[in-house]
Amino acid sequence: MKKHLALLLVLILSFFAYNTYTYHQLSSAEGAYKLVGVPSDEKLIAVYHDENSWQFATYNPKTKTLKVYYITQNSLLSFRTKKTKSVKTSLNYSPLALDLKLLEKVPEETPSLLFAGKWYTEQNPPNFPTANQVVKEYNKTIRRMALLYAKRELWIKTYLQVDTRAYEVGTEDVLVIPNFGNTPAGVWVVEIPQGHGNSTKIVYYPDFKITGETSPVYMGSFVLTEKPIETAFYTALMNLSKTTSFAKIEVYCLSPKADIDTVAIKRYYPGISMKEYFPFHYLHKNTIEVLWGCKITTDSEEDLK
């Protein structure tokens, strides 16, 4: 009996010792980064911190894999939770590789974001490109234009599950960073046709853009009517509810009419971004019709310009 009690005591002490260690490690960005165990061939490109949780986004240039690590521990009495999410990407995220010394400069305020060499908070949010800045740049043929909004956390690879089928909610191989919900803004994704069924994908982040060659999601191409489309994107952003944690706002050309479609996840809980498939009742959809908003073109027309 004494042996069993002694063994039980050892197990209890081990539990508290281990939990105390991990809880202490999670009190700093460096400690949390060590706990998630990022391999040496992955480059850190973003960090998100909110109370007892951390997210680390990495990019492997050899395998062209984008990955998000999530780790949290609510108290000394609870076990840590660790999750990962990964996806192949056609985009080159190498220019966004971070100096690990920046982990020492994490702000006390939460939530906070480290991206492109800078720490951001709700008081000092990232400055995303506006609809005006992006739309006016593309008064030429494009294949796709979408805005990806996240209020909190780092997002990749998100789907809506309906019965046995899954539908993409975001743009799966794009890392979406949060804007903290202070302003109607997000990450822009544009695809430009390059002929022969190829596209160049351009992703606009705060003060930074990355590119990659990709197979197009849609084979059609079109030209947008600048001012009405810009207004519709802004309206769609303003229509997002306070409970929206993630949304994709995308233009579809039904020449001469354009539809600005919004698909939004209207709830939030810590770690929601690590969920890959969402049930239908999580989603909210809305469409803004823009008369004379676009004109369908062909890749061959663009190649002749």
Short mmCIF file of N, CA and C in Angstrom, two decimals, residues 174-302:
data_model
loop_
_atom_site.label_atom_id
_atom_site.label_comp_id
_atom_site.label_asym_id
_atom_site.label_seq_id
_atom_site.Cartn_x
_atom_site.Cartn_y
_atom_site.Cartn_z
N VAL A 174 -2.40 30.77 -48.52
CA VAL A 174 -2.03 32.13 -48.15
C VAL A 174 -2.10 32.27 -46.63
N LEU A 175 -1.05 32.80 -46.02
CA LEU A 175 -1.07 33.08 -44.59
C LEU A 175 -1.85 34.37 -44.35
N VAL A 176 -2.91 34.27 -43.56
CA VAL A 176 -3.73 35.45 -43.25
C VAL A 176 -3.40 35.91 -41.84
N ILE A 177 -2.96 37.15 -41.72
CA ILE A 177 -2.60 37.71 -40.42
C ILE A 177 -3.76 38.59 -39.92
N PRO A 178 -3.88 38.77 -38.59
CA PRO A 178 -5.03 39.51 -38.04
C PRO A 178 -4.86 41.02 -38.11
N ASN A 179 -5.99 41.72 -38.14
CA ASN A 179 -5.95 43.18 -38.06
C ASN A 179 -6.45 43.68 -36.71
N PHE A 180 -6.79 42.72 -35.80
CA PHE A 180 -7.27 43.00 -34.45
C PHE A 180 -8.66 43.63 -34.41
N GLY A 181 -9.33 43.71 -35.57
CA GLY A 181 -10.71 44.17 -35.61
C GLY A 181 -10.91 45.66 -35.47
N ASN A 182 -9.81 46.42 -35.50
CA ASN A 182 -9.94 47.87 -35.32
C ASN A 182 -10.37 48.59 -36.59
N THR A 183 -9.96 48.07 -37.73
CA THR A 183 -10.25 48.72 -39.01
C THR A 183 -10.76 47.69 -40.01
N PRO A 184 -11.57 48.12 -40.99
CA PRO A 184 -12.04 47.20 -42.02
C PRO A 184 -10.96 46.97 -43.07
N ALA A 185 -10.11 45.99 -42.85
CA ALA A 185 -8.98 45.75 -43.75
C ALA A 185 -8.53 44.30 -43.65
N GLY A 186 -7.70 43.89 -44.62
CA GLY A 186 -7.21 42.52 -44.61
C GLY A 186 -6.15 42.29 -45.67
N VAL A 187 -5.82 41.04 -45.90
CA VAL A 187 -4.81 40.63 -46.88
C VAL A 187 -5.46 40.49 -48.25
N TRP A 188 -4.85 41.08 -49.26
CA TRP A 188 -5.39 41.02 -50.63
C TRP A 188 -4.68 39.95 -51.45
N VAL A 189 -5.45 39.23 -52.25
CA VAL A 189 -4.91 38.21 -53.15
C VAL A 189 -5.39 38.52 -54.57
N VAL A 190 -4.44 38.64 -55.49
CA VAL A 190 -4.76 38.93 -56.89
C VAL A 190 -4.06 37.92 -57.78
N GLU A 191 -4.77 37.40 -58.78
CA GLU A 191 -4.16 36.52 -59.78
C GLU A 191 -4.22 37.20 -61.14
N ILE A 192 -3.07 37.21 -61.82
CA ILE A 192 -2.96 37.82 -63.15
C ILE A 192 -2.66 36.72 -64.16
N PRO A 193 -3.40 36.64 -65.28
CA PRO A 193 -3.13 35.59 -66.27
C PRO A 193 -1.80 35.79 -66.96
N GLN A 194 -1.10 34.69 -67.20
CA GLN A 194 0.18 34.72 -67.90
C GLN A 194 0.13 33.91 -69.19
N GLY A 195 -1.08 33.50 -69.59
CA GLY A 195 -1.23 32.72 -70.81
C GLY A 195 -0.95 31.25 -70.58
N HIS A 196 -1.45 30.41 -71.47
CA HIS A 196 -1.21 28.97 -71.42
C HIS A 196 -1.65 28.36 -70.08
N GLY A 197 -2.70 28.92 -69.49
CA GLY A 197 -3.24 28.33 -68.26
C GLY A 197 -2.41 28.58 -67.02
N ASN A 198 -1.56 29.60 -67.04
CA ASN A 198 -0.75 29.93 -65.86
C ASN A 198 -1.16 31.29 -65.30
N SER A 199 -0.89 31.48 -64.02
CA SER A 199 -1.19 32.76 -63.37
C SER A 199 -0.05 33.15 -62.44
N THR A 200 0.09 34.45 -62.24
CA THR A 200 0.95 34.97 -61.19
C THR A 200 0.05 35.40 -60.03
N LYS A 201 0.32 34.85 -58.85
CA LYS A 201 -0.45 35.22 -57.66
C LYS A 201 0.34 36.25 -56.86
N ILE A 202 -0.32 37.33 -56.51
CA ILE A 202 0.30 38.40 -55.72
C ILE A 202 -0.50 38.58 -54.44
N VAL A 203 0.19 38.57 -53.31
CA VAL A 203 -0.47 38.72 -52.01
C VAL A 203 0.05 40.00 -51.36
N TYR A 204 -0.88 40.87 -50.98
CA TYR A 204 -0.55 42.17 -50.41
C TYR A 204 -0.73 42.15 -48.89
N TYR A 205 0.40 42.32 -48.19
CA TYR A 205 0.42 42.44 -46.74
C TYR A 205 0.74 43.89 -46.36
N PRO A 206 0.70 44.25 -45.09
CA PRO A 206 1.11 45.59 -44.68
C PRO A 206 2.56 45.86 -45.07
N ASP A 207 2.77 46.83 -45.95
CA ASP A 207 4.11 47.27 -46.38
C ASP A 207 4.91 46.17 -47.05
N PHE A 208 4.25 45.14 -47.57
CA PHE A 208 4.99 44.01 -48.14
C PHE A 208 4.08 43.25 -49.09
N LYS A 209 4.66 42.71 -50.16
CA LYS A 209 3.91 41.81 -51.03
C LYS A 209 4.81 40.66 -51.47
N ILE A 210 4.20 39.49 -51.67
CA ILE A 210 4.92 38.33 -52.13
C ILE A 210 4.22 37.78 -53.37
N THR A 211 4.96 37.02 -54.17
CA THR A 211 4.40 36.50 -55.42
C THR A 211 4.74 35.03 -55.60
N GLY A 212 4.07 34.43 -56.57
CA GLY A 212 4.35 33.04 -56.92
C GLY A 212 3.60 32.67 -58.19
N GLU A 213 4.15 31.73 -58.94
CA GLU A 213 3.47 31.23 -60.14
C GLU A 213 2.56 30.09 -59.74
N THR A 214 1.34 30.07 -60.28
CA THR A 214 0.36 29.09 -59.84
C THR A 214 -0.56 28.68 -60.97
N SER A 215 -1.19 27.53 -60.80
CA SER A 215 -2.27 27.13 -61.70
C SER A 215 -3.52 27.89 -61.27
N PRO A 216 -4.23 28.49 -62.20
CA PRO A 216 -5.37 29.34 -61.82
C PRO A 216 -6.51 28.58 -61.19
N VAL A 217 -7.16 29.22 -60.24
CA VAL A 217 -8.38 28.66 -59.64
C VAL A 217 -9.51 28.75 -60.65
N TYR A 218 -9.55 29.89 -61.37
CA TYR A 218 -10.57 30.11 -62.40
C TYR A 218 -9.86 30.39 -63.72
N MET A 219 -10.31 29.78 -64.80
CA MET A 219 -9.67 29.96 -66.10
C MET A 219 -10.09 31.26 -66.77
N GLY A 220 -11.25 31.82 -66.40
CA GLY A 220 -11.70 33.05 -67.01
C GLY A 220 -10.87 34.24 -66.57
N SER A 221 -11.01 35.37 -67.28
CA SER A 221 -10.32 36.60 -66.90
C SER A 221 -11.23 37.79 -67.18
N PHE A 222 -10.96 38.91 -66.52
CA PHE A 222 -11.88 40.04 -66.62
C PHE A 222 -11.17 41.34 -66.22
N VAL A 223 -11.82 42.45 -66.56
CA VAL A 223 -11.35 43.78 -66.17
C VAL A 223 -12.42 44.39 -65.27
N LEU A 224 -11.99 45.00 -64.17
CA LEU A 224 -12.92 45.60 -63.21
C LEU A 224 -13.19 47.07 -63.51
N THR A 225 -14.38 47.52 -63.14
CA THR A 225 -14.70 48.94 -63.16
C THR A 225 -14.29 49.51 -61.80
N GLU A 226 -13.28 50.34 -61.79
CA GLU A 226 -12.56 50.68 -60.57
C GLU A 226 -13.41 51.18 -59.41
N LYS A 227 -14.08 52.31 -59.55
CA LYS A 227 -14.72 52.96 -58.41
C LYS A 227 -15.87 52.14 -57.82
N PRO A 228 -16.80 51.60 -58.63
CA PRO A 228 -17.89 50.80 -58.03
C PRO A 228 -17.39 49.57 -57.28
N ILE A 229 -16.35 48.90 -57.81
CA ILE A 229 -15.81 47.71 -57.15
C ILE A 229 -15.15 48.08 -55.84
N GLU A 230 -14.40 49.17 -55.86
CA GLU A 230 -13.75 49.65 -54.63
C GLU A 230 -14.78 49.93 -53.54
N THR A 231 -15.85 50.59 -53.90
CA THR A 231 -16.92 50.91 -52.95
C THR A 231 -17.58 49.65 -52.40
N ALA A 232 -17.81 48.66 -53.29
CA ALA A 232 -18.46 47.42 -52.87
C ALA A 232 -17.59 46.62 -51.90
N PHE A 233 -16.28 46.57 -52.15
CA PHE A 233 -15.38 45.88 -51.22
C PHE A 233 -15.41 46.55 -49.85
N TYR A 234 -15.38 47.87 -49.85
CA TYR A 234 -15.40 48.60 -48.58
C TYR A 234 -16.71 48.35 -47.83
N THR A 235 -17.82 48.35 -48.57
CA THR A 235 -19.13 48.10 -47.96
C THR A 235 -19.19 46.70 -47.36
N ALA A 236 -18.66 45.71 -48.09
CA ALA A 236 -18.65 44.33 -47.60
C ALA A 236 -17.85 44.21 -46.31
N LEU A 237 -16.73 44.91 -46.23
CA LEU A 237 -15.93 44.90 -45.00
C LEU A 237 -16.68 45.54 -43.84
N MET A 238 -17.33 46.65 -44.11
CA MET A 238 -18.07 47.35 -43.06
C MET A 238 -19.26 46.52 -42.57
N ASN A 239 -19.76 45.62 -43.42
CA ASN A 239 -20.91 44.80 -43.06
C ASN A 239 -20.54 43.60 -42.17
N LEU A 240 -19.25 43.33 -42.00
CA LEU A 240 -18.84 42.21 -41.15
C LEU A 240 -19.26 42.49 -39.71
N SER A 241 -19.81 41.49 -39.06
CA SER A 241 -20.27 41.68 -37.69
C SER A 241 -19.10 41.63 -36.71
N LYS A 242 -19.35 42.08 -35.48
CA LYS A 242 -18.32 42.08 -34.45
C LYS A 242 -17.89 40.67 -34.06
N THR A 243 -18.74 39.69 -34.33
CA THR A 243 -18.42 38.31 -33.98
C THR A 243 -17.66 37.58 -35.08
N THR A 244 -17.42 38.24 -36.22
CA THR A 244 -16.71 37.60 -37.33
C THR A 244 -15.24 37.40 -36.97
N SER A 245 -14.77 36.16 -37.08
CA SER A 245 -13.36 35.89 -36.80
C SER A 245 -12.55 35.77 -38.09
N PHE A 246 -13.21 35.37 -39.19
CA PHE A 246 -12.51 35.19 -40.46
C PHE A 246 -13.50 35.39 -41.59
N ALA A 247 -13.04 35.96 -42.71
CA ALA A 247 -13.92 36.15 -43.86
C ALA A 247 -13.12 36.21 -45.15
N LYS A 248 -13.74 35.73 -46.21
CA LYS A 248 -13.21 35.91 -47.56
C LYS A 248 -14.22 36.74 -48.34
N ILE A 249 -13.73 37.84 -48.92
CA ILE A 249 -14.58 38.71 -49.76
C ILE A 249 -13.97 38.68 -51.16
N GLU A 250 -14.72 38.19 -52.13
CA GLU A 250 -14.16 37.96 -53.46
C GLU A 250 -15.10 38.47 -54.54
N VAL A 251 -14.51 38.97 -55.62
CA VAL A 251 -15.29 39.47 -56.75
C VAL A 251 -15.42 38.37 -57.80
N TYR A 252 -16.64 38.19 -58.30
CA TYR A 252 -16.92 37.25 -59.39
C TYR A 252 -17.54 38.04 -60.54
N CYS A 253 -16.99 37.89 -61.73
CA CYS A 253 -17.46 38.64 -62.89
C CYS A 253 -18.53 37.87 -63.65
N LEU A 254 -19.73 38.43 -63.69
CA LEU A 254 -20.84 37.90 -64.48
C LEU A 254 -21.21 38.98 -65.49
N SER A 255 -20.26 39.33 -66.33
CA SER A 255 -20.29 40.49 -67.21
C SER A 255 -21.68 40.75 -67.81
N PRO A 256 -22.11 42.03 -67.71
CA PRO A 256 -21.38 43.20 -67.17
C PRO A 256 -21.53 43.39 -65.67
N LYS A 257 -22.30 42.51 -65.02
CA LYS A 257 -22.50 42.61 -63.57
C LYS A 257 -21.37 41.91 -62.83
N ALA A 258 -20.99 42.45 -61.68
CA ALA A 258 -20.02 41.79 -60.81
C ALA A 258 -20.67 41.53 -59.45
N ASP A 259 -20.38 40.38 -58.88
CA ASP A 259 -20.84 40.04 -57.53
C ASP A 259 -19.67 40.09 -56.56
N ILE A 260 -19.86 40.79 -55.45
CA ILE A 260 -18.88 40.78 -54.36
C ILE A 260 -19.44 39.84 -53.29
N ASP A 261 -18.89 38.64 -53.23
CA ASP A 261 -19.39 37.60 -52.32
C ASP A 261 -18.58 37.57 -51.02
N THR A 262 -19.28 37.50 -49.90
CA THR A 262 -18.65 37.38 -48.59
C THR A 262 -19.03 36.04 -47.97
N VAL A 263 -18.02 35.31 -47.52
CA VAL A 263 -18.23 34.10 -46.73
C VAL A 263 -17.50 34.32 -45.41
N ALA A 264 -18.23 34.32 -44.30
CA ALA A 264 -17.63 34.68 -43.01
C ALA A 264 -17.92 33.64 -41.94
N ILE A 265 -16.94 33.45 -41.05
CA ILE A 265 -17.12 32.62 -39.86
C ILE A 265 -17.52 33.55 -38.73
N LYS A 266 -18.75 33.41 -38.24
CA LYS A 266 -19.32 34.40 -37.31
C LYS A 266 -19.25 33.97 -35.85
N ARG A 267 -18.15 33.42 -35.45
CA ARG A 267 -17.95 33.13 -34.03
C ARG A 267 -16.46 33.04 -33.76
N TYR A 268 -16.11 33.16 -32.49
CA TYR A 268 -14.69 33.10 -32.13
C TYR A 268 -14.51 32.37 -30.81
N TYR A 269 -13.47 31.56 -30.74
CA TYR A 269 -12.97 30.99 -29.49
C TYR A 269 -11.48 30.78 -29.68
N PRO A 270 -10.69 30.81 -28.61
CA PRO A 270 -9.24 30.66 -28.74
C PRO A 270 -8.86 29.38 -29.48
N GLY A 271 -8.01 29.53 -30.48
CA GLY A 271 -7.56 28.38 -31.27
C GLY A 271 -8.46 28.03 -32.43
N ILE A 272 -9.48 28.84 -32.72
CA ILE A 272 -10.42 28.52 -33.79
C ILE A 272 -9.74 28.41 -35.15
N SER A 273 -8.66 29.17 -35.34
CA SER A 273 -7.98 29.15 -36.64
C SER A 273 -7.31 27.81 -36.94
N MET A 274 -7.11 26.98 -35.92
CA MET A 274 -6.46 25.69 -36.14
C MET A 274 -7.46 24.63 -36.59
N LYS A 275 -8.72 24.97 -36.57
CA LYS A 275 -9.75 24.06 -37.06
C LYS A 275 -9.74 24.13 -38.59
N GLU A 276 -9.76 22.97 -39.24
CA GLU A 276 -9.67 22.95 -40.70
C GLU A 276 -11.04 22.93 -41.37
N TYR A 277 -11.99 22.21 -40.80
CA TYR A 277 -13.32 22.10 -41.39
C TYR A 277 -14.37 22.69 -40.44
N PHE A 278 -15.21 23.54 -40.98
CA PHE A 278 -16.25 24.20 -40.19
C PHE A 278 -17.63 23.74 -40.63
N PRO A 279 -18.54 23.50 -39.68
CA PRO A 279 -19.91 23.12 -40.05
C PRO A 279 -20.64 24.30 -40.69
N PHE A 280 -21.65 23.98 -41.46
CA PHE A 280 -22.37 24.99 -42.23
C PHE A 280 -22.94 26.10 -41.35
N HIS A 281 -23.40 25.76 -40.14
CA HIS A 281 -24.05 26.77 -39.31
C HIS A 281 -23.07 27.80 -38.74
N TYR A 282 -21.76 27.59 -38.91
CA TYR A 282 -20.78 28.59 -38.50
C TYR A 282 -20.72 29.75 -39.50
N LEU A 283 -21.21 29.51 -40.72
CA LEU A 283 -20.96 30.41 -41.83
C LEU A 283 -22.09 31.41 -42.07
N HIS A 284 -21.67 32.57 -42.55
CA HIS A 284 -22.62 33.60 -42.99
C HIS A 284 -22.22 34.02 -44.39
N LYS A 285 -23.19 34.10 -45.32
CA LYS A 285 -22.90 34.48 -46.70
C LYS A 285 -23.70 35.72 -47.07
N ASN A 286 -23.08 36.55 -47.92
CA ASN A 286 -23.76 37.75 -48.38
C ASN A 286 -23.19 38.14 -49.75
N THR A 287 -24.02 38.75 -50.60
CA THR A 287 -23.59 39.16 -51.93
C THR A 287 -24.01 40.60 -52.20
N ILE A 288 -23.07 41.39 -52.72
CA ILE A 288 -23.35 42.75 -53.18
C ILE A 288 -23.24 42.75 -54.70
N GLU A 289 -24.30 43.13 -55.38
CA GLU A 289 -24.29 43.18 -56.84
C GLU A 289 -23.81 44.56 -57.31
N VAL A 290 -22.90 44.55 -58.29
CA VAL A 290 -22.38 45.79 -58.85
C VAL A 290 -22.70 45.80 -60.34
N LEU A 291 -23.67 46.61 -60.74
CA LEU A 291 -24.02 46.71 -62.15
C LEU A 291 -22.89 47.37 -62.93
N TRP A 292 -22.58 46.83 -64.10
CA TRP A 292 -21.48 47.33 -64.92
C TRP A 292 -20.17 47.33 -64.13
N GLY A 293 -19.99 46.29 -63.33
CA GLY A 293 -18.80 46.21 -62.48
C GLY A 293 -17.59 45.59 -63.14
N CYS A 294 -17.80 44.87 -64.27
CA CYS A 294 -16.66 44.20 -64.89
C CYS A 294 -16.96 43.85 -66.34
N LYS A 295 -15.91 43.43 -67.03
CA LYS A 295 -16.04 42.98 -68.41
C LYS A 295 -15.16 41.75 -68.59
N ILE A 296 -15.75 40.67 -69.09
CA ILE A 296 -14.99 39.44 -69.32
C ILE A 296 -14.06 39.63 -70.51
N THR A 297 -12.82 39.16 -70.37
CA THR A 297 -11.83 39.22 -71.44
C THR A 297 -11.30 37.81 -71.67
N THR A 298 -10.25 37.71 -72.46
CA THR A 298 -9.57 36.43 -72.67
C THR A 298 -8.09 36.63 -72.44
N ASP A 299 -7.39 35.56 -72.12
CA ASP A 299 -5.94 35.64 -71.93
C ASP A 299 -5.25 36.10 -73.20
N SER A 300 -5.78 35.69 -74.36
CA SER A 300 -5.14 36.04 -75.62
C SER A 300 -5.20 37.54 -75.86
N GLU A 301 -6.32 38.19 -75.43
CA GLU A 301 -6.42 39.64 -75.55
C GLU A 301 -5.35 40.33 -74.71
N GLU A 302 -5.14 39.81 -73.52
CA GLU A 302 -4.13 40.40 -72.64
C GLU A 302 -2.74 40.20 -73.21
#
